[in-house]
CSV table of C-alpha atoms and ligand atoms in Angstrom, one decimal:
chain,number,residue,atom,x,y,z
A,1,MET,CA,235.6,3.9,120.4
A,2,ARG,CA,234.7,6.4,123.1
A,3,THR,CA,232.6,9.6,123.0
A,4,GLN,CA,230.7,11.7,125.5
A,5,VAL,CA,227.2,11.5,124.0
A,6,ALA,CA,226.2,8.8,121.5
A,7,ILE,CA,223.3,10.1,119.5
A,8,ILE,CA,221.0,7.5,117.8
A,9,GLY,CA,219.2,8.9,114.7
A,10,SER,CA,220.1,11.7,112.3
A,11,GLY,CA,216.6,13.3,112.0
A,12,PRO,CA,216.2,16.9,113.2
A,13,SER,CA,216.4,15.9,116.9
A,14,GLY,CA,219.7,14.1,116.6
A,15,LEU,CA,221.3,16.6,114.2
A,16,LEU,CA,220.3,19.6,116.2
A,17,LEU,CA,221.5,18.1,119.5
A,18,GLY,CA,224.8,17.2,117.9
A,19,GLN,CA,225.3,20.7,116.6
A,20,LEU,CA,224.4,22.4,119.9
A,21,LEU,CA,226.7,20.0,121.8
A,22,HIS,CA,229.5,20.5,119.2
A,23,LEU,CA,229.3,24.3,119.7
A,24,ALA,CA,229.7,23.7,123.5
A,25,GLY,CA,232.8,21.5,122.9
A,26,ILE,CA,231.1,18.2,123.8
A,27,ASP,CA,232.1,15.2,121.7
A,28,THR,CA,229.3,13.2,120.0
A,29,ILE,CA,228.9,10.4,117.5
A,30,ILE,CA,225.7,10.1,115.5
A,31,LEU,CA,224.6,6.6,114.4
A,32,GLU,CA,221.9,6.6,111.6
A,33,ARG,CA,220.4,3.4,110.2
A,34,ARG,CA,219.6,4.9,106.8
A,35,SER,CA,221.7,6.6,104.1
A,36,ARG,CA,222.1,10.4,104.0
A,37,ASP,CA,220.0,10.6,100.8
A,38,TYR,CA,217.2,8.5,102.3
A,39,VAL,CA,217.0,10.8,105.3
A,40,LEU,CA,216.9,13.8,102.9
A,41,GLY,CA,214.1,12.2,100.8
A,42,ARG,CA,211.5,12.2,103.6
A,43,ILE,CA,209.0,15.0,103.1
A,44,ARG,CA,207.5,16.4,106.3
A,45,ALA,CA,205.8,19.5,107.6
A,46,GLY,CA,207.3,22.9,107.5
A,47,VAL,CA,205.9,25.5,109.9
A,48,LEU,CA,208.4,26.8,112.4
A,49,GLU,CA,207.6,28.5,115.7
A,50,GLU,CA,209.7,31.5,116.9
A,51,GLY,CA,211.3,29.3,119.6
A,52,THR,CA,212.5,26.9,116.9
A,53,LEU,CA,213.8,29.7,114.8
A,54,ASN,CA,215.8,31.2,117.8
A,55,LEU,CA,217.2,27.7,118.5
A,56,LEU,CA,218.3,27.3,114.9
A,57,ASP,CA,219.9,30.8,115.1
A,58,ARG,CA,221.8,29.7,118.2
A,59,ALA,CA,222.9,26.5,116.5
A,60,GLY,CA,224.3,28.7,113.6
A,61,VAL,CA,222.3,26.9,110.9
A,62,SER,CA,219.7,29.6,110.0
A,63,ASP,CA,221.4,31.6,107.3
A,64,ARG,CA,219.4,30.1,104.4
A,65,LEU,CA,216.3,29.7,106.5
A,66,ARG,CA,216.3,33.5,107.3
A,67,LYS,CA,216.8,34.2,103.6
A,68,GLU,CA,214.4,31.7,102.0
A,69,GLY,CA,211.8,31.0,104.8
A,70,LEU,CA,208.4,32.6,104.2
A,71,ILE,CA,207.1,34.7,107.1
A,72,HIS,CA,203.5,34.1,107.8
A,73,THR,CA,201.5,36.4,110.1
A,74,GLY,CA,198.2,34.5,109.8
A,75,PHE,CA,196.3,31.6,108.2
A,76,ASP,CA,192.7,30.9,107.0
A,77,ILE,CA,190.1,28.4,108.1
A,78,CYS,CA,187.6,27.6,105.4
A,79,PHE,CA,184.2,26.4,106.7
A,80,SER,CA,180.8,26.3,105.0
A,81,GLY,CA,182.2,27.8,101.9
A,82,GLU,CA,183.7,30.8,103.6
A,83,ARG,CA,187.3,31.7,104.5
A,84,HIS,CA,188.0,33.2,108.0
A,85,ARG,CA,191.5,34.6,108.7
A,86,ILE,CA,193.2,34.0,112.0
A,87,ASP,CA,195.5,37.0,112.5
A,88,LEU,CA,198.3,35.4,114.4
A,89,SER,CA,200.4,38.5,114.8
A,90,LYS,CA,197.5,40.7,116.0
A,91,LEU,CA,196.4,38.1,118.5
A,92,THR,CA,199.9,37.4,119.9
A,93,ASN,CA,201.6,40.8,120.1
A,94,GLY,CA,203.4,40.5,116.8
A,95,LYS,CA,204.5,36.9,116.8
A,96,LYS,CA,204.7,35.0,113.5
A,97,VAL,CA,205.7,31.6,112.0
A,98,VAL,CA,208.1,30.8,109.2
A,99,VAL,CA,207.3,28.3,106.5
A,100,TYR,CA,210.5,26.3,105.6
A,101,GLY,CA,210.5,22.6,104.9
A,102,GLN,CA,211.9,20.1,107.5
A,103,THR,CA,213.9,18.5,104.7
A,104,GLU,CA,215.8,21.8,104.2
A,105,ILE,CA,216.4,22.1,108.0
A,106,THR,CA,217.8,18.6,107.9
A,107,ARG,CA,220.0,19.5,104.9
A,108,ASP,CA,221.3,22.7,106.7
A,109,LEU,CA,222.1,20.7,109.9
A,110,MET,CA,223.9,18.0,107.9
A,111,ALA,CA,226.0,20.6,106.2
A,112,ALA,CA,227.0,22.1,109.5
A,113,ARG,CA,227.9,18.7,110.9
A,114,GLU,CA,230.0,17.9,107.8
A,115,ALA,CA,231.8,21.2,108.2
A,116,SER,CA,232.7,20.3,111.9
A,117,SER,CA,234.9,17.4,112.8
A,118,ALA,CA,232.0,15.5,114.5
A,119,ALA,CA,231.5,11.9,113.4
A,120,THR,CA,228.3,10.6,111.7
A,121,VAL,CA,227.9,7.0,110.7
A,122,TYR,CA,225.2,6.4,108.1
A,123,GLU,CA,223.9,2.9,107.4
A,124,ALA,CA,224.8,1.8,111.0
A,125,LEU,CA,223.0,-1.5,111.3
A,126,ASP,CA,221.7,-3.5,114.3
A,127,VAL,CA,222.2,-0.6,116.7
A,128,GLU,CA,222.0,-2.0,120.3
A,129,ILE,CA,222.2,0.0,123.5
A,130,THR,CA,223.2,-1.6,126.8
A,131,ASP,CA,224.1,-0.7,130.4
A,132,PHE,CA,222.2,2.6,130.3
A,133,ASP,CA,221.2,2.0,133.9
A,134,THR,CA,224.9,2.6,134.8
A,135,LYS,CA,227.2,5.5,134.2
A,136,ARG,CA,229.1,3.5,131.5
A,137,PRO,CA,226.5,2.8,128.8
A,138,ARG,CA,227.5,1.2,125.6
A,139,VAL,CA,226.3,1.2,122.0
A,140,GLY,CA,227.0,-1.6,119.5
A,141,TYR,CA,226.4,-1.6,115.8
A,142,ARG,CA,227.4,-3.0,112.5
A,143,HIS,CA,228.9,-1.0,109.6
A,144,ASP,CA,230.5,-2.2,106.4
A,145,GLY,CA,230.3,-5.7,107.6
A,146,GLN,CA,232.2,-5.1,110.8
A,147,THR,CA,230.9,-4.8,114.4
A,148,HIS,CA,231.8,-1.8,116.5
A,149,GLU,CA,231.3,-0.7,120.1
A,150,ILE,CA,231.1,2.8,121.6
A,151,ASP,CA,231.7,3.6,125.3
A,152,CYS,CA,230.0,6.8,126.3
A,153,ASP,CA,228.6,8.9,129.2
A,154,PHE,CA,225.1,9.3,127.7
A,155,ILE,CA,222.9,7.9,124.9
A,156,ALA,CA,220.5,10.3,123.3
A,157,GLY,CA,217.6,8.3,121.8
A,158,CYS,CA,216.7,10.5,118.8
A,159,ASP,CA,215.7,7.5,116.6
A,160,GLY,CA,212.0,8.4,116.0
A,161,PHE,CA,208.8,6.5,116.7
A,162,HIS,CA,210.0,3.1,115.4
A,163,GLY,CA,213.5,3.4,116.8
A,164,ILE,CA,215.2,0.9,119.2
A,165,CYS,CA,215.9,3.3,122.2
A,166,ARG,CA,212.4,3.5,123.6
A,167,ALA,CA,211.9,-0.2,122.8
A,168,SER,CA,215.0,-1.1,124.9
A,169,VAL,CA,213.5,0.3,128.1
A,170,PRO,CA,212.1,-2.4,130.4
A,171,GLU,CA,208.3,-2.3,130.1
A,172,ASP,CA,207.7,-1.7,133.8
A,173,ALA,CA,209.8,1.5,133.7
A,174,ILE,CA,207.8,3.3,131.0
A,175,VAL,CA,204.2,4.4,130.6
A,176,THR,CA,202.7,5.1,127.2
A,177,TYR,CA,199.5,7.0,126.2
A,178,GLU,CA,198.2,6.6,122.7
A,179,LYS,CA,195.3,7.5,120.4
A,180,VAL,CA,195.1,6.4,116.8
A,181,TYR,CA,192.8,8.4,114.6
A,182,PRO,CA,190.4,6.5,112.2
A,183,PHE,CA,191.6,8.4,109.1
A,184,GLY,CA,194.8,9.4,107.3
A,185,TRP,CA,196.3,12.4,105.4
A,186,LEU,CA,197.1,12.0,101.7
A,187,GLY,CA,199.8,14.6,100.9
A,188,LEU,CA,200.9,15.8,97.5
A,189,LEU,CA,203.9,18.0,96.6
A,190,SER,CA,203.9,19.8,93.3
A,191,GLU,CA,206.0,22.4,91.4
A,192,THR,CA,203.0,24.8,91.2
A,193,PRO,CA,202.5,28.2,93.0
A,194,PRO,CA,200.5,28.1,96.2
A,195,VAL,CA,196.8,29.0,95.8
A,196,SER,CA,197.0,31.6,98.5
A,197,GLU,CA,199.9,33.5,100.2
A,198,GLU,CA,198.9,31.9,103.5
A,199,LEU,CA,197.9,28.4,104.6
A,200,ILE,CA,194.2,27.4,104.3
A,201,TYR,CA,192.8,24.7,106.7
A,202,VAL,CA,189.5,23.4,105.4
A,203,ASN,CA,186.6,21.7,107.3
A,204,ASP,CA,184.3,20.4,104.7
A,205,GLU,CA,181.6,17.7,104.6
A,206,ARG,CA,183.8,15.7,102.3
A,207,GLY,CA,186.6,15.8,104.8
A,208,PHE,CA,189.5,18.0,106.0
A,209,ALA,CA,191.9,19.6,103.5
A,210,LEU,CA,195.0,21.8,103.8
A,211,CYS,CA,196.7,24.0,101.2
A,212,SER,CA,200.3,24.6,102.3
A,213,MET,CA,203.5,25.4,100.6
A,214,ARG,CA,207.3,25.0,100.6
A,215,SER,CA,208.2,28.1,98.5
A,216,PRO,CA,206.5,30.6,96.1
A,217,THR,CA,206.7,28.0,93.4
A,218,ARG,CA,206.1,24.8,95.3
A,219,THR,CA,202.8,23.7,96.8
A,220,ARG,CA,202.1,21.1,99.5
A,221,CYS,CA,198.4,20.0,99.9
A,222,TYR,CA,196.6,17.4,101.9
A,223,VAL,CA,193.2,15.8,102.0
A,224,GLN,CA,191.7,13.6,104.7
A,225,CYS,CA,191.5,10.0,103.4
A,226,SER,CA,190.4,6.6,104.5
A,227,LEU,CA,193.1,4.5,106.3
A,228,SER,CA,192.4,1.7,103.8
A,229,ASP,CA,193.2,4.0,100.8
A,230,THR,CA,196.3,3.3,98.7
A,231,ILE,CA,198.4,5.7,96.6
A,232,GLU,CA,197.3,3.8,93.5
A,233,GLN,CA,193.7,4.7,94.2
A,234,TRP,CA,194.7,8.4,94.1
A,235,PRO,CA,196.0,9.5,90.7
A,236,ASP,CA,196.9,13.2,90.6
A,237,ASP,CA,193.7,14.2,88.9
A,238,ARG,CA,191.6,12.6,91.6
A,239,PHE,CA,193.6,14.3,94.3
A,240,TRP,CA,193.2,17.8,92.7
A,241,SER,CA,189.5,17.4,92.0
A,242,GLU,CA,188.8,16.2,95.5
A,243,LEU,CA,190.8,19.1,96.9
A,244,LYS,CA,188.8,21.6,94.7
A,245,GLY,CA,185.6,20.0,95.9
A,246,ARG,CA,186.5,20.7,99.5
A,247,LEU,CA,187.6,24.3,98.9
A,248,ASP,CA,185.2,27.3,98.5
A,249,PRO,CA,184.4,27.8,94.8
A,250,GLU,CA,186.4,31.1,94.5
A,251,THR,CA,189.6,29.5,95.8
A,252,ALA,CA,189.0,26.3,93.9
A,253,ALA,CA,188.7,28.3,90.7
A,254,THR,CA,192.2,29.8,91.2
A,255,LEU,CA,194.0,26.6,92.2
A,256,LEU,CA,196.8,25.7,89.8
A,257,THR,CA,197.4,22.0,89.5
A,258,GLY,CA,200.4,20.0,88.3
A,259,PRO,CA,202.0,16.5,88.5
A,260,ALA,CA,203.0,15.2,91.9
A,261,ILE,CA,206.7,15.2,92.8
A,262,GLU,CA,205.8,13.2,95.9
A,263,LYS,CA,202.6,11.7,97.2
A,264,SER,CA,202.1,9.7,100.4
A,265,ILE,CA,199.5,8.6,102.9
A,266,ALA,CA,200.3,9.2,106.6
A,267,PRO,CA,198.3,7.9,109.6
A,268,LEU,CA,197.5,10.3,112.5
A,269,ARG,CA,198.4,9.4,116.0
A,270,SER,CA,198.8,11.1,119.4
A,271,PHE,CA,201.4,9.3,121.6
A,272,VAL,CA,203.5,10.1,124.7
A,273,ALA,CA,206.0,8.0,126.6
A,274,GLU,CA,206.8,8.9,130.2
A,275,PRO,CA,209.4,9.5,131.5
A,276,MET,CA,212.0,10.6,129.0
A,277,ARG,CA,215.1,9.7,131.0
A,278,PHE,CA,216.2,6.2,132.1
A,279,GLY,CA,219.6,6.6,133.8
A,280,SER,CA,222.1,7.4,131.1
A,281,LEU,CA,219.5,7.2,128.3
A,282,LEU,CA,217.6,10.3,127.3
A,283,LEU,CA,214.8,10.2,124.7
A,284,ALA,CA,213.9,13.2,122.5
A,285,GLY,CA,211.6,14.0,119.6
A,286,ASP,CA,209.5,11.4,117.9
A,287,ALA,CA,211.2,8.6,119.9
A,288,ALA,CA,209.2,9.9,122.9
A,289,HIS,CA,206.0,11.4,121.4
A,290,ILE,CA,204.0,11.8,118.3
A,291,VAL,CA,201.3,14.4,117.4
A,292,PRO,CA,198.9,14.4,114.6
A,293,PRO,CA,200.2,16.8,111.9
A,294,THR,CA,197.3,19.3,112.2
A,295,GLY,CA,199.1,22.5,113.5
A,296,ALA,CA,202.6,21.2,112.5
A,297,LYS,CA,203.9,20.7,116.0
A,298,GLY,CA,206.1,17.6,115.4
A,299,LEU,CA,209.3,19.3,114.5
A,300,ASN,CA,208.7,22.2,116.9
A,301,LEU,CA,208.3,19.8,119.8
A,302,ALA,CA,211.5,17.9,118.8
A,303,ALA,CA,213.3,21.3,118.9
A,304,SER,CA,211.9,22.2,122.3
A,305,ASP,CA,213.1,18.8,123.7
A,306,ILE,CA,216.5,19.5,122.3
A,307,HIS,CA,216.5,23.0,123.9
A,308,TYR,CA,216.0,21.4,127.3
A,309,LEU,CA,218.2,18.4,126.7
A,310,SER,CA,221.2,20.3,125.3
A,311,ALA,CA,221.1,22.8,128.2
A,312,ALA,CA,221.0,20.0,130.7
A,313,LEU,CA,223.9,18.1,129.1
A,314,ILE,CA,226.0,21.3,128.8
A,315,ASP,CA,225.3,22.1,132.4
A,316,PHE,CA,226.4,18.5,133.4
A,317,TYR,CA,229.8,18.8,131.6
A,318,ALA,CA,230.3,22.3,133.1
A,319,SER,CA,229.3,21.6,136.7
A,320,GLY,CA,229.8,17.8,137.0
A,321,ASN,CA,226.4,17.3,138.7
A,322,ASP,CA,223.2,16.0,137.0
A,323,ALA,CA,220.6,18.1,138.8
A,324,GLU,CA,219.5,19.7,135.4
A,325,LEU,CA,219.4,16.4,133.7
A,326,GLY,CA,217.1,15.2,136.5
A,327,GLU,CA,214.7,18.0,135.5
A,328,TYR,CA,214.8,17.2,131.7
A,329,SER,CA,211.9,14.8,131.5
A,330,ARG,CA,209.6,16.9,133.7
A,331,ARG,CA,210.3,20.2,131.8
A,332,ALA,CA,210.0,18.6,128.4
A,333,LEU,CA,206.8,16.7,129.2
A,334,ALA,CA,205.1,19.8,130.6
A,335,ARG,CA,205.4,21.5,127.2
A,336,ILE,CA,204.8,18.3,125.2
A,337,TRP,CA,201.4,17.6,126.8
A,338,LYS,CA,200.2,21.2,125.9
A,339,ALA,CA,201.2,20.6,122.3
A,340,GLU,CA,199.5,17.2,122.4
A,341,ARG,CA,196.3,18.8,123.6
A,342,PHE,CA,196.5,21.5,121.0
A,343,SER,CA,197.2,19.1,118.1
A,344,TRP,CA,194.3,16.8,119.2
A,345,TRP,CA,192.0,19.8,119.5
A,346,MET,CA,192.8,21.2,116.1
A,347,THR,CA,192.5,17.7,114.6
A,348,THR,CA,189.1,17.2,116.2
A,349,LEU,CA,187.9,20.6,115.2
A,350,LEU,CA,188.7,20.2,111.5
A,351,HIS,CA,188.2,16.6,110.4
A,352,GLN,CA,185.1,14.6,109.6
A,353,LEU,CA,184.5,12.2,112.5
A,354,PRO,CA,181.7,10.0,111.3
A,355,GLU,CA,182.2,7.3,114.0
A,356,ASP,CA,181.4,10.0,116.6
A,357,GLY,CA,177.9,10.4,115.1
A,358,ASP,CA,175.8,13.5,114.1
A,359,ILE,CA,176.4,15.2,117.4
A,360,SER,CA,180.1,15.7,116.5
A,361,THR,CA,179.1,17.6,113.4
A,362,LYS,CA,176.9,19.9,115.4
A,363,LEU,CA,179.4,20.4,118.1
A,364,GLN,CA,182.1,21.2,115.6
A,365,GLN,CA,179.9,23.7,113.9
A,366,ALA,CA,179.2,25.4,117.2
A,367,GLU,CA,182.9,25.4,118.1
A,368,LEU,CA,183.9,26.9,114.7
A,369,GLU,CA,181.2,29.6,114.9
A,370,TYR,CA,182.4,30.5,118.4
A,371,LEU,CA,186.0,30.6,117.2
A,372,PHE,CA,185.1,33.0,114.4
A,373,GLU,CA,183.1,35.3,116.8
A,374,SER,CA,185.4,35.3,119.8
A,375,ARG,CA,188.7,37.0,120.1
A,376,ALA,CA,189.4,35.0,123.3
A,377,ALA,CA,188.9,31.7,121.4
A,378,GLN,CA,191.1,33.0,118.5
A,379,THR,CA,193.8,34.0,121.0
A,380,MET,CA,193.9,30.5,122.4
A,381,LEU,CA,194.4,29.1,118.9
A,382,ALA,CA,197.0,31.7,117.9
A,383,GLU,CA,199.2,31.5,121.0
A,384,ASN,CA,199.4,27.7,120.7
A,385,TYR,CA,200.0,27.9,116.9
A,386,VAL,CA,202.9,30.3,117.2
A,387,GLY,CA,204.3,28.2,120.0
A,388,LEU,CA,204.0,28.3,123.8
A,389,PRO,CA,207.1,29.7,125.6
A,390,TYR,CA,210.0,27.4,126.5
B,401,LIG,N1,219.3,2.9,114.5
B,401,LIG,C1,219.8,4.1,114.0
B,401,LIG,N2,218.9,5.0,113.5
B,401,LIG,C2,217.6,4.8,113.6
B,401,LIG,C3,217.1,3.6,114.1
B,401,LIG,C4,218.0,2.6,114.6
B,401,LIG,N3,217.6,1.5,115.0
B,401,LIG,N4,215.7,3.7,114.0
B,401,LIG,C5,215.4,4.9,113.5
B,401,LIG,N5,216.6,5.6,113.2
B,401,LIG,C6,216.7,6.9,112.5
B,401,LIG,C7,215.7,7.1,111.4
B,401,LIG,O1,216.1,6.5,110.2
B,401,LIG,C8,215.6,8.6,111.4
B,401,LIG,O2,216.5,9.2,110.5
B,401,LIG,O3,216.3,7.9,113.5
B,401,LIG,C9,215.9,9.0,112.8
B,401,LIG,C10,214.7,9.7,113.5
B,401,LIG,O4,214.3,10.8,112.8
B,401,LIG,P1,212.8,11.4,112.8
B,401,LIG,O5,211.9,10.3,112.6
B,401,LIG,O6,212.8,12.5,111.9
B,401,LIG,O7,212.6,11.9,114.3
B,401,LIG,P2,213.1,13.3,115.0
B,401,LIG,O8,214.5,13.6,114.7
B,401,LIG,O9,212.7,13.1,116.5
B,401,LIG,O10,212.3,14.4,114.3
B,401,LIG,C11,211.0,14.7,114.7
B,401,LIG,O11,210.3,14.5,112.4
B,401,LIG,O12,208.8,12.8,112.1
B,401,LIG,C12,209.0,14.1,112.1
B,401,LIG,O13,206.9,15.0,112.8
B,401,LIG,C13,208.2,14.7,113.2
B,401,LIG,O14,208.8,16.8,112.6
B,401,LIG,C14,209.0,15.8,113.6
B,401,LIG,C15,210.4,15.4,113.5
B,402,LIG,C1,202.9,21.2,105.7
B,402,LIG,O1,203.2,22.2,105.0
B,402,LIG,O2,203.3,20.1,105.5
B,402,LIG,C2,202.0,21.4,106.9
B,402,LIG,C3,201.6,22.7,107.2
B,402,LIG,C4,200.8,22.9,108.3
B,402,LIG,C5,200.3,21.9,109.0
B,402,LIG,C6,200.7,20.6,108.7
B,402,LIG,C7,201.5,20.4,107.6
B,402,LIG,O3,199.4,22.1,110.0
């Protein structure tokens, strides 16, 4: 088999790259280890920056998003029993974010791919990439009990944090930076209306909490938990009463609760691998970097990688030279590090950090008070939250 770009992984990165290349007349095959339904069953964040929205418009997959997505012009931070609004639009010259689940974006991208003639192989097992230090890289895999091989010009490693693409790079060619946070997020999805029209981030003595949503009838909430906690230790009632205990009493009193549709515990990590290009192998999205979820930058960063990568590949096929591809890693990483900084900052600002001692509580209090008093500090938060320019 032969294609121009072999894409490993059908998460948002792989699907979005496939769609933008398809629109530019570039041939791709997507290889995904899991089934389509498994990929659609993963629940992840859902706050989209304007840059991500514009890219999804360009990819022709934003009809439903533009109809059903919820426009948010601000959010609240709750601290010491009081809610403080961060007016994103006022602080950023009218910018906003849109709340629309990553699962729905994946569904829309899959529908667009199915409507095109582009190939996707789900349940592609034992994917192996070779010769990516040459101009004739190859991808091997197993499907339906048979082995297959693809010849291609480029391999796009969009296979997430645990994928094989980054792991296939020789150790001395890659540098990684990592911080693992000593707590997790317990998330619960329920068919209940959100407690507020906007998101509420909570810094409370009992731990961080977040009230988010997927639609006017569907709530997504999180509480900071211990890394050793299990889902069995968190029946729905315990989750809701813990969340109420962390909210201000007025908000807690209006919170409507209901059974969980989904409940999971996620660890928090900051991670970057440099560079993102190794000859004919190009990494994008979670394969190259992870942010802690505070601030919802994961999907938006995957989108900005794909913005740079799709433009570089389209330029290569139009011009025949790889000057733009040579710039991909540097351009993507410049933006990634700023989002890493922001996600780390927001995480550190809002979570309980007992291992850092009492001084961290005092410093956090001072930083939050400064934030609520200072328009300059709020502007820093707002312009990062709505997304730095590409
Ligand atoms: N072979 C084929 N596919 C693989 C392999 C493999 N060896 N390993 C992983 N995959 C697939 C996974 O099953 C998954 O569907 O690659 C896909 C990677 O998708 P994501 O993890 O969603 O990563 P990405 O597309 O970069 O999206 C980033 O997702 O994790 C969130 O917060 C993150 O929102 C961000 C976004
Ligand atoms: C979510 O809705 O899942 C979400 C929203 C905002 C965040 C993180 C997660 O900062």
